[in-house]
Structures are given as C-alpha cells and as structure tokens.
PDB file of C-alpha atoms (C1' of nucleotides) in Angstrom:
ATOM      1  CA  MET A   1     176.954 -58.334 -72.871  1.00 55.00           C
ATOM      2  CA  THR A   2     174.366 -59.391 -70.353  1.00 57.00           C
ATOM      3  CA  MET A   3     170.969 -60.766 -71.131  1.00 60.00           C
ATOM      4  CA  ARG A   4     168.179 -58.884 -69.458  1.00 63.00           C
ATOM      5  CA  ALA A   5     166.132 -62.020 -69.190  1.00 66.00           C
ATOM      6  CA  ASN A   6     165.965 -65.572 -70.381  1.00 71.00           C
ATOM      7  CA  PRO A   7     162.920 -65.303 -72.669  1.00 83.00           C
ATOM      8  CA  SER A   8     161.748 -68.824 -71.917  1.00 90.00           C
ATOM      9  CA  ALA A   9     161.716 -68.061 -68.199  1.00 96.00           C
ATOM     10  CA  ILE A  10     159.409 -65.060 -68.479  1.00 98.00           C
ATOM     11  CA  LEU A  11     155.848 -65.595 -67.319  1.00 98.00           C
ATOM     12  CA  PRO A  12     153.714 -64.593 -70.317  1.00 98.00           C
ATOM     13  CA  PRO A  13     150.288 -62.935 -70.306  1.00 98.00           C
ATOM     14  CA  THR A  14     148.695 -66.392 -70.515  1.00 98.00           C
ATOM     15  CA  PHE A  15     150.085 -67.152 -67.055  1.00 98.00           C
ATOM     16  CA  PHE A  16     147.925 -64.330 -65.720  1.00 98.00           C
ATOM     17  CA  ASP A  17     144.905 -65.262 -67.819  1.00 98.00           C
ATOM     18  CA  ARG A  18     143.456 -67.400 -65.026  1.00 98.00           C
ATOM     19  CA  GLN A  19     141.317 -66.648 -61.984  1.00 98.00           C
ATOM     20  CA  ALA A  20     143.137 -64.265 -59.633  1.00 98.00           C
ATOM     21  CA  GLU A  21     142.965 -66.817 -56.837  1.00 98.00           C
ATOM     22  CA  ILE A  22     144.826 -69.373 -58.977  1.00 98.00           C
ATOM     23  CA  VAL A  23     147.432 -66.847 -60.069  1.00 98.00           C
ATOM     24  CA  ALA A  24     147.965 -65.604 -56.508  1.00 98.00           C
ATOM     25  CA  ARG A  25     148.513 -69.140 -55.299  1.00 97.00           C
ATOM     26  CA  ASP A  26     150.928 -69.848 -58.136  1.00 97.00           C
ATOM     27  CA  LEU A  27     153.184 -66.798 -57.727  1.00 97.00           C
ATOM     28  CA  PRO A  28     154.944 -67.406 -54.386  1.00 97.00           C
ATOM     29  CA  GLY A  29     158.298 -69.042 -55.131  1.00 96.00           C
ATOM     30  CA  ARG A  30     158.509 -67.420 -58.547  1.00 96.00           C
ATOM     31  CA  ARG A  31     160.653 -64.404 -59.341  1.00 97.00           C
ATOM     32  CA  LEU A  32     159.826 -60.747 -59.501  1.00 98.00           C
ATOM     33  CA  VAL A  33     162.444 -59.142 -61.743  1.00 98.00           C
ATOM     34  CA  ARG A  34     163.215 -55.427 -61.886  1.00 98.00           C
ATOM     35  CA  TRP A  35     165.645 -53.698 -64.233  1.00 97.00           C
ATOM     36  CA  LEU A  36     167.260 -50.902 -62.217  1.00 96.00           C
ATOM     37  CA  ALA A  37     170.160 -48.683 -63.235  1.00 93.00           C
ATOM     38  CA  GLY A  38     171.390 -51.220 -65.771  1.00 95.00           C
ATOM     39  CA  LYS A  39     171.160 -54.086 -63.333  1.00 96.00           C
ATOM     40  CA  ARG A  40     168.854 -57.029 -62.995  1.00 97.00           C
ATOM     41  CA  VAL A  41     167.309 -57.469 -59.546  1.00 97.00           C
ATOM     42  CA  ALA A  42     165.449 -60.750 -59.111  1.00 97.00           C
ATOM     43  CA  LEU A  43     163.594 -61.520 -55.882  1.00 97.00           C
ATOM     44  CA  THR A  44     161.620 -64.601 -54.916  1.00 97.00           C
ATOM     45  CA  ILE A  45     157.985 -63.726 -54.326  1.00 97.00           C
ATOM     46  CA  THR A  46     156.981 -64.552 -50.763  1.00 97.00           C
ATOM     47  CA  GLU A  47     153.453 -63.216 -50.357  1.00 98.00           C
ATOM     48  CA  THR A  48     150.436 -62.358 -52.528  1.00 98.00           C
ATOM     49  CA  GLU A  49     146.738 -61.561 -52.254  1.00 98.00           C
ATOM     50  CA  ALA A  50     143.936 -62.188 -54.740  1.00 98.00           C
ATOM     51  CA  TYR A  51     141.217 -59.620 -55.525  1.00 98.00           C
ATOM     52  CA  LEU A  52     138.640 -61.607 -57.403  1.00 98.00           C
ATOM     53  CA  GLY A  53     136.515 -59.133 -59.354  1.00 98.00           C
ATOM     54  CA  PRO A  54     133.410 -56.937 -59.108  1.00 98.00           C
ATOM     55  CA  HIS A  55     131.624 -59.306 -56.710  1.00 98.00           C
ATOM     56  CA  ASP A  56     134.577 -59.275 -54.257  1.00 98.00           C
ATOM     57  CA  LEU A  57     133.745 -56.355 -51.957  1.00 97.00           C
ATOM     58  CA  ALA A  58     137.431 -55.924 -51.104  1.00 98.00           C
ATOM     59  CA  CYS A  59     138.327 -55.424 -54.772  1.00 98.00           C
ATOM     60  CA  HIS A  60     138.501 -51.869 -56.091  1.00 98.00           C
ATOM     61  CA  ALA A  61     136.309 -52.980 -59.000  1.00 98.00           C
ATOM     62  CA  ALA A  62     133.438 -53.591 -56.572  1.00 97.00           C
ATOM     63  CA  ARG A  63     132.882 -49.828 -56.539  1.00 96.00           C
ATOM     64  CA  GLY A  64     132.603 -49.594 -60.266  1.00 94.00           C
ATOM     65  CA  ARG A  65     134.644 -48.634 -63.256  1.00 97.00           C
ATOM     66  CA  THR A  66     136.420 -45.345 -62.573  1.00 97.00           C
ATOM     67  CA  GLU A  67     139.501 -43.577 -63.848  1.00 97.00           C
ATOM     68  CA  ARG A  68     141.641 -45.341 -61.283  1.00 97.00           C
ATOM     69  CA  THR A  69     140.239 -48.835 -61.812  1.00 98.00           C
ATOM     70  CA  GLU A  70     140.306 -48.625 -65.598  1.00 98.00           C
ATOM     71  CA  VAL A  71     143.547 -50.594 -65.879  1.00 98.00           C
ATOM     72  CA  LEU A  72     141.936 -53.503 -64.030  1.00 98.00           C
ATOM     73  CA  TYR A  73     139.860 -54.029 -67.175  1.00 98.00           C
ATOM     74  CA  GLY A  74     142.974 -54.346 -69.330  1.00 98.00           C
ATOM     75  CA  PRO A  75     144.605 -57.550 -70.563  1.00 98.00           C
ATOM     76  CA  PRO A  76     146.119 -60.111 -68.164  1.00 98.00           C
ATOM     77  CA  GLY A  77     149.671 -59.214 -67.168  1.00 98.00           C
ATOM     78  CA  THR A  78     148.946 -55.484 -66.995  1.00 98.00           C
ATOM     79  CA  LEU A  79     150.462 -53.763 -63.943  1.00 98.00           C
ATOM     80  CA  TYR A  80     147.963 -52.024 -61.649  1.00 98.00           C
ATOM     81  CA  ILE A  81     149.803 -49.643 -59.344  1.00 98.00           C
ATOM     82  CA  TYR A  82     148.124 -47.155 -57.046  1.00 98.00           C
ATOM     83  CA  LEU A  83     148.946 -45.030 -54.012  1.00 98.00           C
ATOM     84  CA  VAL A  84     147.339 -45.780 -50.666  1.00 98.00           C
ATOM     85  CA  TYR A  85     147.336 -43.597 -47.523  1.00 97.00           C
ATOM     86  CA  GLY A  86     149.099 -40.944 -49.560  1.00 97.00           C
ATOM     87  CA  LEU A  87     152.382 -42.759 -48.993  1.00 96.00           C
ATOM     88  CA  HIS A  88     152.649 -46.285 -50.298  1.00 98.00           C
ATOM     89  CA  TRP A  89     152.565 -47.640 -53.811  1.00 98.00           C
ATOM     90  CA  MET A  90     150.900 -51.023 -54.276  1.00 98.00           C
ATOM     91  CA  LEU A  91     152.043 -53.395 -57.027  1.00 98.00           C
ATOM     92  CA  ASN A  92     149.339 -55.570 -58.589  1.00 98.00           C
ATOM     93  CA  VAL A  93     149.082 -57.682 -61.721  1.00 98.00           C
ATOM     94  CA  VAL A  94     145.796 -57.809 -63.595  1.00 98.00           C
ATOM     95  CA  SER A  95     144.559 -61.386 -63.813  1.00 98.00           C
ATOM     96  CA  GLY A  96     141.836 -63.187 -65.719  1.00 98.00           C
ATOM     97  CA  PRO A  97     140.606 -62.326 -69.201  1.00 98.00           C
ATOM     98  CA  ALA A  98     140.715 -58.808 -70.638  1.00 98.00           C
ATOM     99  CA  GLY A  99     137.612 -56.899 -69.598  1.00 98.00           C
ATOM    100  CA  TYR A 100     137.332 -58.737 -66.291  1.00 98.00           C
ATOM    101  CA  PRO A 101     138.581 -56.557 -63.405  1.00 98.00           C
ATOM    102  CA  ALA A 102     140.613 -58.789 -61.066  1.00 98.00           C
ATOM    103  CA  ALA A 103     144.190 -58.583 -59.833  1.00 98.00           C
ATOM    104  CA  VAL A 104     146.869 -60.033 -57.587  1.00 98.00           C
ATOM    105  CA  LEU A 105     148.647 -57.808 -55.063  1.00 98.00           C
ATOM    106  CA  ILE A 106     152.336 -58.601 -54.602  1.00 98.00           C
ATOM    107  CA  ARG A 107     152.886 -58.185 -50.854  1.00 98.00           C
ATOM    108  CA  GLY A 108     156.435 -59.420 -50.437  1.00 98.00           C
ATOM    109  CA  ALA A 109     159.531 -60.585 -52.312  1.00 98.00           C
ATOM    110  CA  GLY A 110     163.043 -61.421 -51.195  1.00 97.00           C
ATOM    111  CA  GLU A 111     163.665 -59.718 -47.878  1.00 97.00           C
ATOM    112  CA  LEU A 112     161.132 -57.001 -48.649  1.00 98.00           C
ATOM    113  CA  SER A 113     158.166 -57.743 -46.400  1.00 96.00           C
ATOM    114  CA  GLY A 114     155.027 -55.647 -46.938  1.00 98.00           C
ATOM    115  CA  PRO A 115     153.667 -54.173 -50.156  1.00 98.00           C
ATOM    116  CA  GLY A 116     154.707 -50.596 -49.409  1.00 98.00           C
ATOM    117  CA  LYS A 117     158.273 -51.582 -48.624  1.00 98.00           C
ATOM    118  CA  LEU A 118     158.379 -53.825 -51.690  1.00 98.00           C
ATOM    119  CA  ALA A 119     157.459 -50.954 -54.003  1.00 98.00           C
ATOM    120  CA  ARG A 120     159.841 -48.563 -52.311  1.00 98.00           C
ATOM    121  CA  GLY A 121     162.683 -51.098 -52.379  1.00 98.00           C
ATOM    122  CA  LEU A 122     162.257 -51.801 -56.076  1.00 98.00           C
ATOM    123  CA  VAL A 123     161.559 -48.175 -57.077  1.00 98.00           C
ATOM    124  CA  ILE A 124     158.022 -48.949 -58.229  1.00 98.00           C
ATOM    125  CA  ASP A 125     155.536 -46.088 -58.576  1.00 98.00           C
ATOM    126  CA  GLY A 126     152.661 -44.832 -60.707  1.00 97.00           C
ATOM    127  CA  ALA A 127     154.911 -44.471 -63.737  1.00 98.00           C
ATOM    128  CA  LEU A 128     154.491 -48.231 -64.249  1.00 98.00           C
ATOM    129  CA  ASN A 129     150.702 -48.193 -63.889  1.00 98.00           C
ATOM    130  CA  GLY A 130     149.042 -49.667 -66.965  1.00 98.00           C
ATOM    131  CA  ARG A 131     152.287 -51.056 -68.383  1.00 98.00           C
ATOM    132  CA  CYS A 132     152.673 -54.709 -69.303  1.00 98.00           C
ATOM    133  CA  ALA A 133     154.766 -56.995 -67.077  1.00 98.00           C
ATOM    134  CA  ALA A 134     157.575 -57.528 -69.582  1.00 98.00           C
ATOM    135  CA  PRO A 135     161.271 -56.618 -70.002  1.00 97.00           C
ATOM    136  CA  GLN A 136     160.391 -53.526 -72.021  1.00 96.00           C
ATOM    137  CA  SER A 137     158.632 -52.004 -69.015  1.00 98.00           C
ATOM    138  CA  GLY A 138     161.527 -52.886 -66.705  1.00 98.00           C
ATOM    139  CA  LEU A 139     159.412 -55.142 -64.492  1.00 98.00           C
ATOM    140  CA  TRP A 140     158.415 -58.721 -65.187  1.00 98.00           C
ATOM    141  CA  PHE A 141     157.982 -62.167 -63.675  1.00 98.00           C
ATOM    142  CA  GLU A 142     159.966 -65.366 -64.224  1.00 98.00           C
ATOM    143  CA  ARG A 143     159.314 -69.008 -63.483  1.00 95.00           C
ATOM    144  CA  GLY A 144     161.717 -69.861 -60.678  1.00 85.00           C
ATOM    145  CA  GLY A 145     160.900 -72.761 -58.405  1.00 76.00           C
ATOM    146  CA  GLY A 146     157.216 -72.203 -57.818  1.00 67.00           C
ATOM    147  CA  ALA A 147     155.054 -75.100 -56.703  1.00 60.00           C
ATOM    148  CA  GLN A 148     156.511 -75.057 -53.190  1.00 74.00           C
ATOM    149  CA  SER A 149     154.049 -75.223 -50.353  1.00 93.00           C
ATOM    150  CA  VAL A 150     151.965 -72.162 -49.805  1.00 96.00           C
ATOM    151  CA  ILE A 151     149.887 -71.206 -46.770  1.00 97.00           C
ATOM    152  CA  ALA A 152     146.500 -69.517 -47.331  1.00 97.00           C
ATOM    153  CA  THR A 153     145.326 -66.924 -44.800  1.00 97.00           C
ATOM    154  CA  ARG A 154     142.913 -64.018 -44.610  1.00 97.00           C
ATOM    155  CA  ARG A 155     143.753 -60.858 -46.485  1.00 98.00           C
ATOM    156  CA  VAL A 156     145.183 -57.890 -44.592  1.00 97.00           C
ATOM    157  CA  SER A 157     143.245 -54.653 -43.952  1.00 96.00           C
ATOM    158  CA  VAL A 158     140.051 -55.540 -45.808  1.00 96.00           C
ATOM    159  CA  ASP A 159     137.581 -55.424 -42.908  1.00 94.00           C
ATOM    160  CA  TYR A 160     135.720 -52.737 -44.844  1.00 95.00           C
ATOM    161  CA  ALA A 161     134.600 -55.521 -47.198  1.00 95.00           C
ATOM    162  CA  GLY A 162     132.501 -57.131 -44.465  1.00 94.00           C
ATOM    163  CA  PRO A 163     132.878 -60.465 -42.671  1.00 94.00           C
ATOM    164  CA  ARG A 164     132.095 -62.618 -45.678  1.00 96.00           C
ATOM    165  CA  TRP A 165     134.899 -61.258 -47.822  1.00 97.00           C
ATOM    166  CA  SER A 166     137.433 -60.522 -45.113  1.00 96.00           C
ATOM    167  CA  ALA A 167     137.173 -64.138 -43.964  1.00 96.00           C
ATOM    168  CA  ARG A 168     138.102 -65.607 -47.326  1.00 97.00           C
ATOM    169  CA  LYS A 169     141.609 -67.070 -47.372  1.00 98.00           C
ATOM    170  CA  LEU A 170     142.931 -65.194 -50.350  1.00 98.00           C
ATOM    171  CA  ARG A 171     146.388 -64.311 -49.025  1.00 98.00           C
ATOM    172  CA  PHE A 172     149.137 -66.737 -49.946  1.00 98.00           C
ATOM    173  CA  VAL A 173     152.442 -66.950 -48.120  1.00 97.00           C
ATOM    174  CA  LEU A 174     155.416 -69.039 -49.165  1.00 96.00           C
ATOM    175  CA  ARG A 175     156.235 -71.611 -46.514  1.00 92.00           C
ATOM    176  CA  LYS A 176     159.931 -71.375 -45.652  1.00 78.00           C
TER     177      LYS A 176
ATOM    178  C1'  DG B   1     148.112 -47.953 -29.731  1.00 66.87           C
ATOM    179  C1'  DC B   2     147.819 -44.387 -33.613  1.00 66.87           C
ATOM    180  C1'  DA B   3     149.561 -40.355 -36.731  1.00 66.87           C
ATOM    181  C1'  DG B   4     151.176 -39.296 -41.236  1.00 66.87           C
ATOM    182  C1'  DT B   5     149.927 -38.422 -46.015  1.00 66.87           C
ATOM    183  C1'  DG B   6     147.495 -37.161 -50.430  1.00 66.87           C
ATOM    184  C1'  DA B   7     144.940 -39.307 -54.402  1.00 66.87           C
ATOM    185  C1'  DT B   8     140.400 -40.733 -55.237  1.00 66.87           C
ATOM    186  C1'  DC B   9     135.540 -40.668 -55.172  1.00 66.87           C
ATOM    187  C1'  DA B  10     130.870 -39.394 -53.621  1.00 66.87           C
ATOM    188  C1'  DT B  11     128.124 -35.659 -52.438  1.00 66.87           C
ATOM    189  C1'  DA B  12     126.710 -31.006 -53.537  1.00 66.87           C
TER     190       DA B  12
ATOM    191  C1'  DA C   1     134.356 -27.310 -53.199  1.00 66.87           C
ATOM    192  C1'  DT C   2     134.419 -30.348 -49.295  1.00 66.87           C
ATOM    193  C1'  DG C   3     134.941 -34.432 -46.603  1.00 66.87           C
ATOM    194  C1'  DA C   4     135.596 -39.489 -45.872  1.00 66.87           C
ATOM    195  C1'  DT C   5     138.167 -43.186 -46.987  1.00 66.87           C
ATOM    196  C1'  DC C   6     142.188 -45.925 -47.523  1.00 66.87           C
ATOM    197  C1'  DA C   7     144.789 -53.495 -50.338  1.00 66.87           C
ATOM    198  C1'  DC C   8     150.393 -49.269 -45.082  1.00 66.87           C
ATOM    199  C1'  DT C   9     154.283 -48.245 -42.186  1.00 66.87           C
ATOM    200  C1'  DG C  10     156.890 -46.691 -38.340  1.00 66.87           C
ATOM    201  C1'  DC C  11     157.046 -44.903 -34.070  1.00 66.87           C
ATOM    202  C1'  DC C  12     154.846 -44.458 -29.292  1.00 66.87           C
TER     203       DC C  12
END
DNA sequence: GCAGTGATCATA
DNA sequence: ATGATCACTGCC
C-alpha cells in the first residue's frame, strides 16, 4: 500500500496566497507531483514565470475577464491551463487572494525544459483547468528543498506587453 | 530563420 | 462570420 503523498509535504492553498512574484521565486527547487497510471511522478521545478495581475500587460487578465481567464479569479492554488499556438498546453497556478487574477507559469521541471514539453511529458491538458492543486486532482506541489539560489531573468515571448513589462525580471530559474 | 496549429477574442 | 493573435516547439 503506497501513500500518494505525505500530507505534511503538500504545499497548501496558503502557499499560493501571496503575490505571484513571491510564489514564482519560491517554487524552483520544490516538487511538482503528478499521479499517472497508478504511479507517483515527482519532478524538481526548475523554472517559473510570474504574471502579476490586471496591470501586468503580459498577463491574460490585462485584457479583461473572459471565459478563458475566469479561473484566474479563483482561489489560490487553482490550476490555470490553456492551449497556446494550437499545440501546447501551459500549466499555471493561480496566486494571490481569490478574486485577484494572477498566476505562476511552470516552465520546467526535472529534465523537462519548456512549458509545452512539461505539459506533454506529464500528460497535462485542459481537463485539469480550474481544478485545485491537490492529490484528488492528480497534480499537486510538495515542499522539497526550495530556498536554493534562483536567478531572475526576463520572461520569454512577452514582447507584446511592451518594453516596460517585457523588461521586468519575472522569470526564475533554479541555479544548478 | 520560420511553419505548424487551433482556441480565443475583437470586430462586424 | 471572419481575421489576428498567440506565456511554444522542432526543423530548416
């Protein structure tokens, strides 16, 4: 009989109830856990990006509350998963208080480098959109080491947001 | 360098 | 209904 997760290791909604920038900086080094075909797959998060809210022109919420962005307004720890370029699913976690539309994009974990490859590798798609990051959804986060050194850089592919927002160092990469 | 791919959203 | 855009990837 295997435990799906050590309950005390699971990052609870309160972990995500902080500014997206703080959460994004805190996640590298922690574990992304996926329950797949009766097996636990746990990968160390290597790369994240913060999308700060309606004022952040790179954030989907900057273009208003729509059917797609609705889950961004949900409680912290909600999964926001959407398709981009018709091909790639993006895994995000809603951060900050309920009603405030901000999120953290998980860009890499384990050997999976790049958000599209991460989702594909862990069999993540729109079926998880709007679910809570918890064992019952089959995808959650655990403490792990954390607190290792993290490098902040500019976010990828957000030039459309203009120089002010594309210049912000809101991408966080685990230093090896 | 740039094509593929289709949901989403604004415009009408 | 139509067209532009896109938080990417893989191949040239």
